[in-house]
Coordinates of C-alpha atoms and ligand atoms in Angstrom, one line a residue:
M16 CA 26.0 11.7 -22.3
T17 CA 28.7 12.1 -19.6
T18 CA 32.0 10.6 -19.8
M19 CA 34.5 9.7 -17.1
A20 CA 37.6 11.4 -17.0
P21 CA 40.5 9.1 -17.6
Q22 CA 42.2 9.0 -14.0
T23 CA 40.9 8.9 -10.7
A24 CA 43.4 9.8 -7.7
A25 CA 44.8 6.9 -5.7
P26 CA 43.0 6.0 -2.6
R27 CA 44.1 7.6 0.7
V28 CA 42.0 4.9 2.8
E29 CA 42.3 1.1 2.2
M30 CA 39.0 -1.2 3.0
P31 CA 39.5 -2.3 6.5
P32 CA 40.4 -6.2 6.8
T33 CA 38.4 -8.9 7.6
E34 CA 39.0 -12.4 8.3
H35 CA 36.3 -13.8 6.3
R36 CA 37.6 -15.7 3.4
P37 CA 35.1 -16.6 0.5
R38 CA 34.5 -19.9 -1.0
P39 CA 35.8 -20.6 -4.5
Y40 CA 33.1 -19.9 -6.6
N41 CA 32.4 -22.7 -9.1
G42 CA 29.2 -21.8 -10.5
P43 CA 28.1 -21.0 -14.0
S44 CA 30.0 -17.6 -15.2
R45 CA 28.9 -14.3 -15.3
D46 CA 28.2 -14.3 -18.8
E47 CA 26.1 -17.6 -18.9
V48 CA 24.1 -16.2 -15.9
L49 CA 23.4 -13.3 -17.7
A50 CA 22.3 -15.0 -20.8
M51 CA 20.0 -17.3 -18.8
R52 CA 18.5 -13.8 -17.5
R53 CA 18.0 -12.4 -20.7
Q54 CA 16.5 -15.4 -22.3
Y55 CA 14.3 -17.0 -19.4
M56 CA 13.6 -13.9 -17.1
N57 CA 11.1 -11.0 -17.5
P58 CA 13.2 -8.3 -19.4
A59 CA 11.4 -6.0 -17.0
I60 CA 13.9 -7.2 -14.2
F61 CA 16.8 -4.9 -14.2
T62 CA 20.3 -4.7 -13.1
I63 CA 21.9 -1.5 -11.6
Y64 CA 25.2 -1.2 -13.4
R65 CA 25.9 -0.7 -17.1
D66 CA 28.0 -3.8 -16.9
P67 CA 26.0 -6.3 -14.5
L68 CA 27.3 -7.3 -11.1
M69 CA 27.4 -10.8 -10.0
I70 CA 27.5 -11.2 -6.0
V71 CA 28.0 -14.7 -4.8
E72 CA 28.8 -14.5 -1.1
G73 CA 28.2 -12.2 1.7
H74 CA 29.4 -11.8 5.1
M75 CA 28.3 -8.8 7.5
Q76 CA 29.0 -5.6 5.4
Y77 CA 31.0 -7.1 2.8
L78 CA 29.7 -9.0 -0.4
W79 CA 32.2 -10.9 -2.9
D80 CA 31.7 -11.3 -6.6
E81 CA 32.3 -14.7 -8.7
T82 CA 36.4 -13.6 -9.0
G83 CA 36.8 -13.4 -5.2
R84 CA 36.8 -9.5 -5.2
R85 CA 35.1 -8.1 -2.2
Y86 CA 33.2 -4.8 -2.0
L87 CA 31.7 -3.0 1.1
D88 CA 28.0 -2.8 0.7
L89 CA 26.3 0.4 1.3
F90 CA 23.1 -0.4 -0.3
A91 CA 22.1 -3.7 1.9
G92 CA 20.2 -5.3 -0.9
I93 CA 18.1 -2.2 -1.1
A94 CA 18.1 -1.4 2.8
T95 CA 17.2 -5.1 3.6
V96 CA 20.0 -6.6 5.0
S97 CA 19.8 -4.7 8.4
C98 CA 22.1 -6.6 10.6
G99 CA 24.5 -8.1 8.1
H100 CA 24.8 -10.4 5.2
A101 CA 24.9 -14.1 6.5
H102 CA 24.8 -12.8 10.2
P103 CA 25.9 -16.0 12.1
T104 CA 23.3 -15.5 14.9
I105 CA 20.5 -15.3 12.2
V106 CA 21.5 -18.3 10.1
K107 CA 21.9 -20.4 13.2
R108 CA 18.5 -20.0 14.3
M109 CA 17.1 -20.0 10.6
Q110 CA 18.9 -23.4 9.9
E111 CA 17.7 -25.1 13.4
Q112 CA 14.3 -24.3 12.4
L113 CA 14.6 -25.2 8.5
S114 CA 15.9 -28.6 9.6
T115 CA 12.8 -28.7 12.3
L116 CA 9.8 -27.7 10.2
P117 CA 10.4 -25.5 7.3
H118 CA 6.7 -24.7 6.6
G119 CA 3.6 -24.0 8.8
T120 CA 0.7 -22.4 8.2
T121 CA -1.6 -20.2 10.5
I122 CA -4.2 -22.9 10.4
Y123 CA -1.8 -24.8 13.0
L124 CA -0.3 -23.1 16.2
H125 CA 3.6 -22.4 15.9
P126 CA 5.5 -20.5 18.7
N127 CA 7.5 -18.3 16.6
V128 CA 4.7 -16.5 14.6
A129 CA 3.1 -15.4 18.2
Q130 CA 6.3 -14.9 19.8
L131 CA 7.3 -12.5 16.8
A132 CA 4.0 -10.8 17.1
K133 CA 4.1 -10.2 20.9
T134 CA 7.9 -9.2 20.5
L135 CA 7.0 -6.6 17.8
A136 CA 4.1 -5.4 20.1
A137 CA 6.8 -4.6 22.7
K138 CA 8.6 -2.4 20.2
M139 CA 5.5 -0.4 19.3
P140 CA 4.0 2.4 21.3
P141 CA 0.9 1.3 23.7
G142 CA -2.0 0.2 21.6
L143 CA -0.3 -1.0 18.4
D144 CA 0.0 -4.5 19.2
V145 CA -1.8 -6.8 16.6
T146 CA 0.3 -7.8 13.6
Y147 CA -0.5 -9.6 10.6
F148 CA 2.3 -11.2 9.1
T149 CA 3.1 -11.4 5.1
N150 CA 5.7 -11.8 2.3
S151 CA 6.6 -8.4 1.1
G152 CA 6.4 -4.6 1.8
S153 CA 3.5 -4.3 -1.0
E154 CA 1.2 -6.9 0.7
A155 CA 1.6 -5.3 4.1
N156 CA 0.7 -2.0 2.5
D157 CA -2.2 -3.5 0.7
L158 CA -3.6 -4.8 3.7
A159 CA -3.2 -1.9 5.7
I160 CA -5.2 0.1 3.2
Q161 CA -7.7 -2.8 3.2
M162 CA -8.1 -2.6 6.8
A163 CA -8.7 1.2 7.0
R164 CA -11.0 1.0 4.1
L165 CA -13.2 -1.7 6.3
A166 CA -12.9 0.1 9.3
T167 CA -13.8 3.5 8.4
G168 CA -16.4 2.5 5.9
N169 CA -14.4 5.1 3.9
T170 CA -12.5 4.3 0.5
D171 CA -10.3 7.5 -0.4
V172 CA -6.8 7.3 0.3
I173 CA -4.0 10.2 0.2
A174 CA -0.4 9.3 -0.2
L175 CA 2.2 11.6 -1.1
R176 CA 4.0 12.4 -4.3
N177 CA 7.4 10.9 -4.6
A178 CA 6.5 8.2 -2.7
Y179 CA 6.9 4.3 -3.4
H180 CA 4.9 1.6 -1.3
G181 CA 5.4 -1.6 -3.9
G182 CA 4.5 -2.7 -6.9
S183 CA 1.0 -4.8 -6.1
P184 CA -1.8 -3.1 -8.0
T185 CA -3.3 -1.4 -4.8
A186 CA 0.6 -0.4 -3.7
M187 CA 1.2 0.8 -7.1
G188 CA -1.7 3.1 -6.7
L189 CA 0.1 4.6 -3.7
T190 CA 3.2 4.8 -5.6
S191 CA 3.7 8.2 -7.0
H192 CA 6.6 8.0 -9.6
H193 CA 5.7 7.7 -13.4
T194 CA 8.7 5.3 -13.6
W195 CA 6.9 2.4 -11.6
K196 CA 3.2 3.1 -12.7
Y197 CA 1.7 0.9 -15.6
P198 CA -1.0 2.4 -17.6
M199 CA -3.7 0.3 -16.5
G200 CA -6.6 0.6 -14.5
G201 CA -5.8 1.0 -11.0
D202 CA -7.1 2.1 -7.7
G203 CA -8.8 5.4 -8.4
R204 CA -9.5 6.4 -5.0
V205 CA -6.1 7.4 -4.1
H206 CA -4.8 10.8 -4.7
H207 CA -1.3 12.2 -4.0
A208 CA -0.6 15.5 -2.0
V209 CA 2.4 17.5 -2.1
N210 CA 5.5 16.2 -0.9
P211 CA 6.8 18.1 2.1
D212 CA 10.5 17.8 1.3
P213 CA 11.9 21.6 1.4
Y214 CA 14.6 20.9 -1.3
R215 CA 12.1 20.5 -4.1
S216 CA 9.0 22.0 -2.7
P217 CA 6.4 24.0 -5.0
F218 CA 6.1 26.1 -1.7
T219 CA 8.3 28.7 -0.2
G220 CA 9.7 29.4 3.1
T221 CA 11.6 27.5 6.1
P222 CA 11.4 23.5 6.3
E223 CA 8.9 24.0 9.1
E224 CA 6.8 26.5 6.9
I225 CA 6.8 24.3 3.9
A226 CA 5.7 21.3 6.1
T227 CA 2.7 23.4 7.6
K228 CA 1.8 24.4 3.8
S229 CA 2.1 20.9 2.7
A230 CA -0.2 19.7 5.5
E231 CA -2.8 22.2 4.4
D232 CA -2.3 20.9 0.8
V233 CA -4.0 17.4 2.1
R234 CA -6.8 19.4 3.7
D235 CA -7.3 20.9 0.2
L236 CA -7.0 17.7 -1.4
I237 CA -9.5 16.4 1.0
R238 CA -12.0 19.1 0.3
Y239 CA -11.4 18.7 -3.8
S240 CA -10.8 15.8 -4.5
T241 CA -12.8 13.2 -1.9
P242 CA -16.3 13.1 -0.5
G243 CA -14.9 15.0 2.7
R244 CA -14.2 11.8 4.6
V245 CA -11.0 9.7 3.8
A246 CA -10.1 5.9 4.6
A247 CA -6.3 6.6 5.5
F248 CA -3.0 8.8 4.8
I249 CA 0.2 6.7 4.1
C250 CA 3.7 8.0 4.0
E251 CA 7.3 7.1 4.6
P252 CA 8.7 9.0 7.4
I253 CA 11.7 9.6 5.1
Q254 CA 10.7 8.5 1.6
G255 CA 13.2 5.8 0.3
V256 CA 13.0 5.3 -3.4
G257 CA 12.1 8.8 -3.7
G258 CA 15.6 9.6 -2.7
V259 CA 15.7 10.0 1.2
T260 CA 12.9 13.0 1.2
A261 CA 11.2 14.0 4.2
G262 CA 9.4 17.0 5.4
A263 CA 10.3 19.0 8.8
R264 CA 9.6 17.4 12.3
N265 CA 6.3 19.3 12.5
Y266 CA 4.6 17.7 8.9
L267 CA 3.6 14.5 10.4
S268 CA 1.8 15.9 13.5
E269 CA 0.1 18.7 11.3
V270 CA -1.0 16.1 8.6
Y271 CA -2.2 13.2 11.1
G272 CA -4.3 15.8 12.7
I273 CA -6.0 16.9 9.5
V274 CA -6.4 13.4 8.2
R275 CA -7.9 12.2 11.8
A276 CA -10.4 15.0 11.5
H277 CA -11.9 13.9 8.3
G278 CA -12.3 10.2 9.6
G279 CA -9.2 8.9 8.5
L280 CA -6.4 6.6 9.6
C281 CA -2.5 7.0 9.3
I282 CA -0.2 4.6 8.3
A283 CA 3.5 4.7 8.7
D284 CA 5.3 2.9 6.3
E285 CA 8.4 1.8 7.9
V286 CA 9.6 -0.3 5.5
Q287 CA 12.6 1.4 5.1
T288 CA 12.9 3.4 8.1
G289 CA 12.2 0.8 10.6
F290 CA 14.1 -1.5 12.9
G291 CA 16.5 1.6 14.0
R292 CA 17.9 2.3 10.6
T293 CA 17.5 6.3 11.6
G294 CA 19.4 6.1 14.6
E295 CA 17.6 8.2 17.1
H296 CA 14.6 6.0 17.4
Y297 CA 13.5 2.4 16.7
W298 CA 10.8 3.6 14.0
G299 CA 10.9 6.4 11.7
F300 CA 7.3 8.0 12.9
Q301 CA 9.1 8.4 16.3
N302 CA 11.1 11.1 15.0
S303 CA 8.3 13.2 14.6
G304 CA 7.0 12.6 17.7
V305 CA 3.4 10.9 16.3
T306 CA 1.8 7.5 16.7
P307 CA 0.3 5.9 13.7
D308 CA -2.7 3.6 13.5
F309 CA -0.7 1.4 11.2
V310 CA 2.8 0.5 10.7
T311 CA 3.7 -1.5 7.8
M312 CA 7.2 -3.2 7.8
A313 CA 9.4 -5.5 5.4
K314 CA 13.2 -5.6 4.5
G315 CA 15.0 -5.1 7.5
I316 CA 12.5 -7.2 9.9
G317 CA 13.9 -10.5 8.0
N318 CA 17.6 -9.4 7.3
G319 CA 16.6 -10.8 3.5
A320 CA 14.3 -13.4 4.7
P321 CA 11.0 -12.8 2.9
L322 CA 9.1 -11.3 6.0
A323 CA 6.6 -8.2 6.4
A324 CA 4.0 -7.2 8.4
V325 CA 1.5 -4.7 9.2
T326 CA 0.6 -3.8 12.9
T327 CA -2.6 -2.0 13.9
R328 CA -4.8 -1.5 17.3
M329 CA -7.0 -4.6 18.1
E330 CA -10.3 -2.7 17.3
I331 CA -8.9 -1.5 13.6
A332 CA -7.6 -5.3 13.0
K333 CA -11.1 -6.8 13.9
A334 CA -12.2 -5.3 10.6
L335 CA -11.1 -8.2 8.7
T336 CA -12.7 -10.8 10.5
Q337 CA -16.3 -10.0 8.4
R338 CA -14.4 -12.2 5.5
I339 CA -11.6 -15.0 5.6
H340 CA -8.1 -13.7 5.0
F341 CA -5.4 -16.1 4.5
N342 CA -1.8 -16.0 3.4
T343 CA 0.0 -19.4 3.0
Y344 CA 3.3 -17.8 3.7
A345 CA 2.3 -15.5 6.5
G346 CA 4.2 -16.5 9.5
N347 CA 6.3 -19.1 7.9
P348 CA 8.5 -20.6 10.8
V349 CA 11.9 -20.1 9.3
S350 CA 11.1 -16.5 8.1
T351 CA 10.0 -15.6 11.3
A352 CA 12.8 -17.4 13.1
A353 CA 14.5 -14.9 11.2
G354 CA 12.6 -12.2 12.6
L355 CA 12.9 -13.0 16.0
A356 CA 16.8 -13.5 15.7
V357 CA 16.9 -10.1 14.0
L358 CA 15.2 -8.2 16.8
D359 CA 17.5 -9.8 19.3
V360 CA 20.5 -9.0 17.3
I361 CA 19.5 -5.2 16.8
D362 CA 19.4 -4.8 20.4
A363 CA 22.0 -7.3 21.5
E364 CA 24.8 -5.5 19.3
G365 CA 23.6 -1.9 19.7
L366 CA 22.8 -1.7 15.8
Q367 CA 20.4 1.2 16.4
E368 CA 23.1 3.4 18.5
N369 CA 25.6 2.0 15.9
A370 CA 23.5 4.0 13.3
R371 CA 23.2 6.8 15.0
V372 CA 27.1 7.1 15.6
V373 CA 28.4 5.7 12.5
G374 CA 25.6 7.4 10.4
G375 CA 26.6 10.6 11.8
R376 CA 30.0 10.6 11.1
L377 CA 29.2 9.6 7.6
K378 CA 26.6 12.3 7.3
A379 CA 29.2 14.8 8.5
G380 CA 31.8 13.4 5.9
L381 CA 29.4 13.9 2.9
E382 CA 28.5 17.3 4.0
R383 CA 32.3 18.3 4.1
L384 CA 32.1 16.7 0.5
A385 CA 29.4 19.2 -0.7
R386 CA 31.6 21.9 0.2
S387 CA 34.1 20.9 -2.2
H388 CA 31.8 19.2 -5.0
T389 CA 29.4 21.6 -6.3
L390 CA 27.7 18.5 -7.8
V391 CA 26.3 18.1 -4.6
G392 CA 23.1 20.1 -4.4
D393 CA 21.7 18.3 -0.9
V394 CA 22.7 16.1 1.7
R395 CA 19.9 14.6 3.8
G396 CA 18.8 11.7 5.8
M397 CA 19.5 10.2 9.4
G398 CA 21.3 7.6 10.9
L399 CA 22.2 4.9 8.1
M400 CA 19.7 6.3 5.9
L401 CA 21.2 9.0 3.7
G402 CA 20.8 10.7 0.6
V403 CA 22.8 12.7 -1.6
E404 CA 21.2 14.8 -4.6
L405 CA 23.5 15.5 -7.5
V406 CA 22.7 18.8 -9.5
R407 CA 24.5 20.1 -12.6
D408 CA 23.6 24.0 -11.1
R409 CA 22.8 24.6 -7.3
A410 CA 20.6 27.6 -8.4
T411 CA 18.4 25.8 -11.0
K412 CA 19.1 22.3 -9.3
E413 CA 18.9 20.7 -12.8
P414 CA 19.1 16.7 -12.2
A415 CA 22.6 15.4 -12.6
K416 CA 21.3 12.1 -13.9
G417 CA 24.3 10.8 -15.8
E418 CA 26.8 12.3 -13.5
T419 CA 24.8 10.2 -10.6
L420 CA 25.2 6.8 -12.6
D421 CA 28.8 7.7 -13.4
V422 CA 29.4 8.2 -9.7
L423 CA 27.7 5.0 -9.0
E424 CA 30.2 3.2 -11.3
A425 CA 33.0 4.9 -10.1
A426 CA 32.5 4.0 -6.5
R427 CA 32.0 0.3 -7.8
E428 CA 35.3 0.3 -9.5
A429 CA 36.7 1.2 -6.2
G430 CA 34.9 -1.4 -4.1
V431 CA 32.0 0.5 -2.7
L432 CA 28.2 -0.4 -3.6
I433 CA 25.4 2.3 -3.2
G434 CA 22.2 2.6 -4.8
K435 CA 20.2 5.9 -6.6
G436 CA 16.7 6.9 -6.7
G437 CA 14.8 10.1 -6.9
L438 CA 12.1 10.5 -9.8
E439 CA 15.3 11.6 -11.8
G440 CA 17.5 9.2 -10.6
N441 CA 19.7 11.7 -9.3
V442 CA 20.0 11.0 -5.8
L443 CA 22.7 8.6 -4.4
R444 CA 21.0 6.4 -1.7
I445 CA 23.2 4.9 1.1
K446 CA 21.6 2.5 3.5
P447 CA 24.3 -0.2 4.5
P448 CA 23.9 -2.9 6.9
M449 CA 23.6 -1.4 10.3
C450 CA 27.0 -3.2 11.5
I451 CA 29.3 -0.8 9.3
T452 CA 31.9 0.4 11.2
K453 CA 33.8 3.9 11.3
G454 CA 36.5 2.5 9.0
D455 CA 34.3 1.3 6.6
V456 CA 32.8 5.1 6.5
D457 CA 36.2 6.5 6.3
F458 CA 36.8 4.4 3.4
A459 CA 33.5 4.9 1.6
L460 CA 34.3 9.0 2.0
D461 CA 37.5 8.6 0.1
V462 CA 35.9 6.7 -2.5
F463 CA 33.4 9.2 -2.9
D464 CA 35.6 12.1 -3.1
R465 CA 37.5 10.5 -5.7
A466 CA 34.2 9.6 -7.4
L467 CA 33.0 12.9 -7.7
T468 CA 36.1 14.3 -8.8
S469 CA 36.3 11.8 -11.6
V470 CA 32.9 12.6 -13.2
R471 CA 32.7 15.2 -15.7
R472 CA 29.7 17.4 -16.1
G473 CA 27.6 16.4 -19.2
Ligands
LIG15 C1 8.6 2.2 1.5 C2 8.6 1.0 0.9 N1 7.6 0.5 0.9 C3 6.9 -0.8 0.3 C4 8.2 -1.2 -0.5 C5 7.3 -2.6 -1.2 O1 8.3 -3.7 -0.7 P1 8.4 -5.2 -1.3 O2 9.3 -4.8 -2.3 O3 8.7 -5.9 -0.5 O4 6.8 -5.3 -1.8 C6 9.2 -0.9 -0.8 C7 10.4 -1.6 -1.4 O5 11.3 -0.9 -2.0 C8 9.7 0.3 -0.2 O6 10.7 0.9 0.0

């Protein structure tokens, strides 16, 4: 067990002010809510802090608990609130739609869903222009695998170790973390290749050499474990739940080449990396100069509205027409109103550019902290998708699991919410709403500095 040091240094930087005043909270107490959850909700549902936090209001990058205390949100409802909590433009457009027609299905025409599909196509590389909307990222990935199998006539799928692609039966088969996998019959035709992340790779060499060796591992996997032909390869351009891990830039082009040579289609899971979060590009795969055959999306596309999608080429999408496919909420008018507003807001408010600039400042600050805190083993990521891996010893890379939780708790105490990830839960995950400012970053860095100082090695 690790213990917190008794004192944390006084803050040197204040949380930037906001004009937003939260409404008085008059609902059930935090303890009552906790008791209801414990009695009436499935016990598999977890909270992140030792002492659960209740959040009752949000405005842009800030959240408030039931006592009116404000927090800087650097986790964005798990990389979901792309534009800001209760963003006024998005709220207005959802409200207008809600009071006009809250529900409609694709058996009737409605402008929102068609317009969103068209607008998304304009954001994609040429040819990737046919979309199926779903409610969640898991469903989007399920559907991509289904279409890839139908379109290629092959069944085997390659995913990466340390990946997270969702919790539905098919998506859980793609996921590669024992912590998220239940012991039940799953999709036995999924094979997991070596993760190209250089920090914990079994291969040695430069990041580029490790990427090449990891891509060759996929070739081996196809030769050893499949009939020699595969339906699909799926990966996150930067793994999210896995702890913000990625291969060097050459990985995706090399692995896509190998997969395509064996009849497979390539799926980019952009659930966390999409919509400008990586700063340099709108989509994570563009950072590697590749074009996938499918792009799956969720989270940021709706700024919190339940909306997800899979985009592919028409000739692949047609594979689904051999039977009827239907999803009640696929293209719900309110969710798609949110999606249309999100795409407008990202462009109108320059959020991708903000992710690049403010994310760069944050990463540089984290790298500075790494020089004075030996607990920090690795700082990685792009734009506003950043990870800090904590280790007890930089040489052995022993995961600093308990210490990570302590940093998380200390940051919360100081008013900053972050997430954690990685197989061992020893990576701090920072994925804020993309509207955060330089002032927020400077405040957060001061909090991280003090939090890292306050944690004793266990
Ligand atoms: C990369 C990635 N893909 C898929 C999913 C699954 O999305 P959902 O929880 O909406 O089913 C997640 C969720 O965290 C994710 O991070």
